[in-house]
Short mmCIF file of C-alpha atoms in Angstrom, two decimals:
data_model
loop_
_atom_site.label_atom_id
_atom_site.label_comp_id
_atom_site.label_asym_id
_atom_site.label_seq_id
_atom_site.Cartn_x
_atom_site.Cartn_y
_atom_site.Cartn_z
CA UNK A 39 0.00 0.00 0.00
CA UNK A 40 1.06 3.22 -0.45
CA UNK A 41 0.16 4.59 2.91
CA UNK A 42 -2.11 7.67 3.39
CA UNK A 43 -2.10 9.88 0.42
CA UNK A 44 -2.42 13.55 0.70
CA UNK A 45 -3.33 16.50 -1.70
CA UNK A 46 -2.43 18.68 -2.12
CA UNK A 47 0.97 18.94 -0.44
CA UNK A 48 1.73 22.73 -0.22
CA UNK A 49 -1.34 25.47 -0.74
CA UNK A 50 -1.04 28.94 -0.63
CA UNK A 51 -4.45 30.48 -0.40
CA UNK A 52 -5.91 34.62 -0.02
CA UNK A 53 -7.65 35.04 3.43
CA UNK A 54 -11.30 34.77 2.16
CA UNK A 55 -11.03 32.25 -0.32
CA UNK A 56 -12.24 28.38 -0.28
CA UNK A 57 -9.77 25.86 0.32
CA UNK A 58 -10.20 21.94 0.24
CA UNK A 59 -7.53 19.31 1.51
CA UNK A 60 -8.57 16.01 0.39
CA UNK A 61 -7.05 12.71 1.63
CA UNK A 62 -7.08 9.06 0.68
CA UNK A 63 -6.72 6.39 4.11
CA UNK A 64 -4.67 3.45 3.79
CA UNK A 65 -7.06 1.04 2.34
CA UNK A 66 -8.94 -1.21 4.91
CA UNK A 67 -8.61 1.25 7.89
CA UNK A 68 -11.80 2.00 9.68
CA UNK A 69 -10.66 5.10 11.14
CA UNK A 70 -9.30 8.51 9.52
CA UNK A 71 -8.51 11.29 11.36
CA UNK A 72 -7.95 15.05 10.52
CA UNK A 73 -5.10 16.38 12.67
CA UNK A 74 -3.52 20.39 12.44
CA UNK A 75 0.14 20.98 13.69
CA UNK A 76 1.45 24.77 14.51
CA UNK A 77 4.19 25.80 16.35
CA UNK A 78 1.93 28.07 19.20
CA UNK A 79 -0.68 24.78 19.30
CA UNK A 80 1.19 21.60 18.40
CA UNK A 81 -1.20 18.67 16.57
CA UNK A 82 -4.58 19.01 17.63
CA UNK A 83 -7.15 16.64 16.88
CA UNK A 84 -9.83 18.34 13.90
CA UNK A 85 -12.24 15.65 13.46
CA UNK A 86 -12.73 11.66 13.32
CA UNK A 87 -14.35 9.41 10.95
CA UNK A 88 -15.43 5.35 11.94
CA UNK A 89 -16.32 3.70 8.69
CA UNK A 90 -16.94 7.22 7.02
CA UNK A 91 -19.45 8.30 9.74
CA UNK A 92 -18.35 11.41 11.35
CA UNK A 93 -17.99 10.49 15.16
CA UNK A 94 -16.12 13.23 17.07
CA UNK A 95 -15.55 16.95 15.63
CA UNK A 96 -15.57 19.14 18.64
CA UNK A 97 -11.36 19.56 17.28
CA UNK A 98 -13.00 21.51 14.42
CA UNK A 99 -12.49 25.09 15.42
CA UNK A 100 -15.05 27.20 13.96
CA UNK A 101 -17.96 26.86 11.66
CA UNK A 102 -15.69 27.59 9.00
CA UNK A 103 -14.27 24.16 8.97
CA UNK A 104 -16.34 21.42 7.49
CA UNK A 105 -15.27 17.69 6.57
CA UNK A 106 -16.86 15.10 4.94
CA UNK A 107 -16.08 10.87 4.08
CA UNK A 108 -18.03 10.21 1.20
CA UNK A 109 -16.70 6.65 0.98
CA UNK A 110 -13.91 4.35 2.74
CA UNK A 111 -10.89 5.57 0.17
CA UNK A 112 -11.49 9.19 0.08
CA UNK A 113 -11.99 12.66 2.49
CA UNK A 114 -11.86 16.28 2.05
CA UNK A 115 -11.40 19.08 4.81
CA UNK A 116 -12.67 22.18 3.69
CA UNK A 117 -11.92 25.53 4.70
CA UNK A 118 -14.40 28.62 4.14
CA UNK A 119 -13.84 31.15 4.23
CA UNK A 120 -10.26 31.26 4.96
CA UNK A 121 -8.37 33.36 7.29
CA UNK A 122 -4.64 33.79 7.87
CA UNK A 123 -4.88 32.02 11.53
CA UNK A 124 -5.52 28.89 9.24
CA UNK A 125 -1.71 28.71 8.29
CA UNK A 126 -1.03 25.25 9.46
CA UNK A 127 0.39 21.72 8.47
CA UNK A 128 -2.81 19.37 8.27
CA UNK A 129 -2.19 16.28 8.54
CA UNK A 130 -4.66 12.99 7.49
CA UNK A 131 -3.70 9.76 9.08
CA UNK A 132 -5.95 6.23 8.96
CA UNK A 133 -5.41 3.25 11.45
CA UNK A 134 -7.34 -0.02 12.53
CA UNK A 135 -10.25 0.35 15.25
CA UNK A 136 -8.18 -1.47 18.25
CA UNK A 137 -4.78 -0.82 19.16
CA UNK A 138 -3.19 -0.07 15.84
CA UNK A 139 -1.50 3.07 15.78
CA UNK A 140 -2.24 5.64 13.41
CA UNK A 141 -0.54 6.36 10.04
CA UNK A 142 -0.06 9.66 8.77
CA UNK A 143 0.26 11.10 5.82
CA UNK A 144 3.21 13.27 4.21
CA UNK A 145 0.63 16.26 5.15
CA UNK A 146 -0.48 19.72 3.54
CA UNK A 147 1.05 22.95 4.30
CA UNK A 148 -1.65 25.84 4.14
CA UNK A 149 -0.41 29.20 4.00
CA UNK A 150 -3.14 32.09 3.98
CA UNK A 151 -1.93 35.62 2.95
CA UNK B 243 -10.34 16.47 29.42
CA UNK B 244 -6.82 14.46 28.58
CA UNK B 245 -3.39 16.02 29.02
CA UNK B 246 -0.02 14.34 27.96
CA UNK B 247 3.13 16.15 29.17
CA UNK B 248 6.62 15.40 28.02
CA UNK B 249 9.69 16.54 29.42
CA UNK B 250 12.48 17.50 28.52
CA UNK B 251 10.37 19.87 25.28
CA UNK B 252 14.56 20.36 24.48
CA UNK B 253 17.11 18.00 24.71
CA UNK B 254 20.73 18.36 23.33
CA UNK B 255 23.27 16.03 24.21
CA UNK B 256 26.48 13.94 22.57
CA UNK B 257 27.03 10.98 20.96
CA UNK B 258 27.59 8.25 22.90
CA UNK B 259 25.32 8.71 25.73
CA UNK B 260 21.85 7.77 27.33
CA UNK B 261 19.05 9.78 28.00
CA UNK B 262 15.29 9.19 28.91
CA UNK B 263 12.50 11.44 27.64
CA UNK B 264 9.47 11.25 30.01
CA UNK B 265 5.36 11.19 29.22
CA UNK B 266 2.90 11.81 32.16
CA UNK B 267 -0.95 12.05 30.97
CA UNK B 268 -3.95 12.63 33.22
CA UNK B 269 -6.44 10.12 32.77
CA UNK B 270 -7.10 6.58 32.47
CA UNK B 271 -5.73 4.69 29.47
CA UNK B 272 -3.78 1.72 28.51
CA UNK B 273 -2.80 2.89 24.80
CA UNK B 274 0.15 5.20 24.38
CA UNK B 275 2.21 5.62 21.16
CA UNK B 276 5.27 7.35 20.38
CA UNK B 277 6.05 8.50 17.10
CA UNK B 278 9.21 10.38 15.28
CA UNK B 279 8.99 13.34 13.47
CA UNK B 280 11.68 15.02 11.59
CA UNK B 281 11.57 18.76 10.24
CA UNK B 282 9.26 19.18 7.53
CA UNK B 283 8.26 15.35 7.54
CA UNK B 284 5.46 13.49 8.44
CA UNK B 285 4.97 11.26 11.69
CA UNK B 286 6.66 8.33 11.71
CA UNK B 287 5.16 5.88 14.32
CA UNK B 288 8.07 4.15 16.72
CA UNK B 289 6.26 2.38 19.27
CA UNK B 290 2.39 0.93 20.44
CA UNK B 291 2.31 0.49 24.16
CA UNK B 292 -1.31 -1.31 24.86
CA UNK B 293 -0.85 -2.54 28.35
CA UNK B 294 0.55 -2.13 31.66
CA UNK B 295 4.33 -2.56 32.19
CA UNK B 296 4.77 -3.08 27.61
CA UNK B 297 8.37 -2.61 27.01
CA UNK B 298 9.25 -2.14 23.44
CA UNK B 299 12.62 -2.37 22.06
CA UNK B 300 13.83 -0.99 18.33
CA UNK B 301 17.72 -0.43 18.16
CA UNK B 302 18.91 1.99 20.12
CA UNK B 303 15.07 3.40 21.72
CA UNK B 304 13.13 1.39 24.25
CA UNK B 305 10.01 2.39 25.69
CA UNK B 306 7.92 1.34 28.43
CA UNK B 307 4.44 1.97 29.52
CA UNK B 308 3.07 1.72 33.49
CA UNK B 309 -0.73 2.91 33.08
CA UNK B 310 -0.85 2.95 37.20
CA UNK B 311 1.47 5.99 37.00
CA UNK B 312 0.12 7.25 33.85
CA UNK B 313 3.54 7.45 32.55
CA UNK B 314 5.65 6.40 29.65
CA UNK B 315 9.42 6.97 28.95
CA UNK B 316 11.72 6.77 25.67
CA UNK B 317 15.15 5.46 26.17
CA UNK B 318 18.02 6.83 24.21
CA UNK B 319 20.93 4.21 24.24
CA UNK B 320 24.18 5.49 23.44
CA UNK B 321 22.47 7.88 20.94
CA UNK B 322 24.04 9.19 17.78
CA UNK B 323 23.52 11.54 15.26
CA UNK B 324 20.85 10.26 13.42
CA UNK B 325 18.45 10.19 16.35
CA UNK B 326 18.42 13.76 15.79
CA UNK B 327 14.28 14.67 15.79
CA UNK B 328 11.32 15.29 17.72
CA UNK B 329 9.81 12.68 19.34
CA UNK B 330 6.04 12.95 20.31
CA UNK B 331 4.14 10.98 22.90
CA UNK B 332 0.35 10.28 21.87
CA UNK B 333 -2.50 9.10 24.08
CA UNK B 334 -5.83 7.11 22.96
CA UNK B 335 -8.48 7.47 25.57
CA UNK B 336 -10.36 4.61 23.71
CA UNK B 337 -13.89 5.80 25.61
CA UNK B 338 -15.94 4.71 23.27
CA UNK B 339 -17.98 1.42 23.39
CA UNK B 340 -16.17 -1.23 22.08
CA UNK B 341 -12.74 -0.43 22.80
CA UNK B 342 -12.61 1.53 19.42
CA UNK B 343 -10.07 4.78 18.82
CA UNK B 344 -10.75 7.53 20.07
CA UNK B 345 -8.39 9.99 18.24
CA UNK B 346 -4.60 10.93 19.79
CA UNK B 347 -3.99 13.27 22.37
CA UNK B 348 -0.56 14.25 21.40
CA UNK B 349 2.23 15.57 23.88
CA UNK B 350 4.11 19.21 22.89
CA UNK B 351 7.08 17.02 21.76
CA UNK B 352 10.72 17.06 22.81
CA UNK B 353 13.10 18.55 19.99
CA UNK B 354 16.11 16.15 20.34
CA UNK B 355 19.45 17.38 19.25
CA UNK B 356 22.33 14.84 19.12
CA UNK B 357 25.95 16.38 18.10
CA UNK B 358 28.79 14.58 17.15
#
């Protein structure tokens, strides 16, 4: 497998505009999650997904943020509108339900200007 | 709500010698991870600690787990260069029915510097 697959991998956005992240899970993991990593904050849990059923956003910070599983192989995290606070490294990573640890992907770097 | 604290969040120290990195978090769990990360990379997942007194061994890092004191450590044998990262502790709190994950609690990460 080619582990989780992110897109896209750098994205430099205006404050105001839409931006989507989309991510593809490691194929046969139950479980994606949506992670964000800043210096001030460190990784921070966004949202979780059990067999593409959203089960835990309260990580999602504002209204702003939406994400959505459509089927087992593909997600998107959307930002709208965007702001420059949004400048982050967001990372997608899939695992098994018990035990497994969680495997990330190479991540997207969002810059808003 | 869960905490996970590492210390040292800095670390430099020579080739050649040993060092522990420690990993206290606040509630009740028995799954604890520790991954690698190196600048501008992705996580790299080191070790899965799932029950009380795990000990996991991979060259040069051992970790342990003891869920009574809520606390894991990272052992740095005779380190060299190429340990050179930051090293994150995560926590599962695995609350939900069925023993199913729950979504990492990650530490603030200890920026490890090893010079020749």
């Amino acid at each position: 497998d080619a582990g989780v697959i992110q897109s896209p991998r750098h994205e430099v956005t205006e404050m105001g505009q839409e931006v989507t992240l989309r991510c593809k899970p490691i194929s046969g993991h139950d479980y994606l999650f949506w992670y964000r990593q800043t210096m001030m904050r460190g990784l921070e849990l966004l949202i979780y997904f059990n067999n593409n059923v959203p089960i835990d956003d309260s990580g999602m910070p504002e209204d702003r943020f939406s994400a959505k599983m459509p089927n087992a192989s593909f997600s998107t995290l959307k930002i709208q509108p965007s702001e420059p606070r949004d400048s982050a490294v967001y990372f997608c990573a899939s695992s098994f339900p018990t035990g497994g640890e969680a495997f990330f992907g190479q991540g997207t770097r969002l810059t808003v200007v | 709500e869960l905490k996970v604290e590492q210390n040292p969040l800095f670390l430099s120290m020579q080739e050649g010698k040993n060092y522990t990195i420690y990993c206290n978090y606040s509630t009740t769990s028995d799954r604890l991870y520790w991954y690698r990360q190196d600048p501008g990379k992705s996580l790299e997942s080191l070790f899965v600690l799932l029950s009380n007194g795990a000990v996991k061994q991979e060259g040069r890092l051992m970790a342990s787990l003891d869920t009574k004191a809520r606390l894991s450590t990272l052992h740095i044998t005779a380190a060299v260069h190429d340990l050179s990262a930051t090293y994150f502790c995560a926590v599962d709190r695995a609350v939900h029915s069925g023993g199913g994950a729950d979504g990492l609690t990650f530490g603030k990460g200890t920026h490890l510097i090893i010079q020749p």
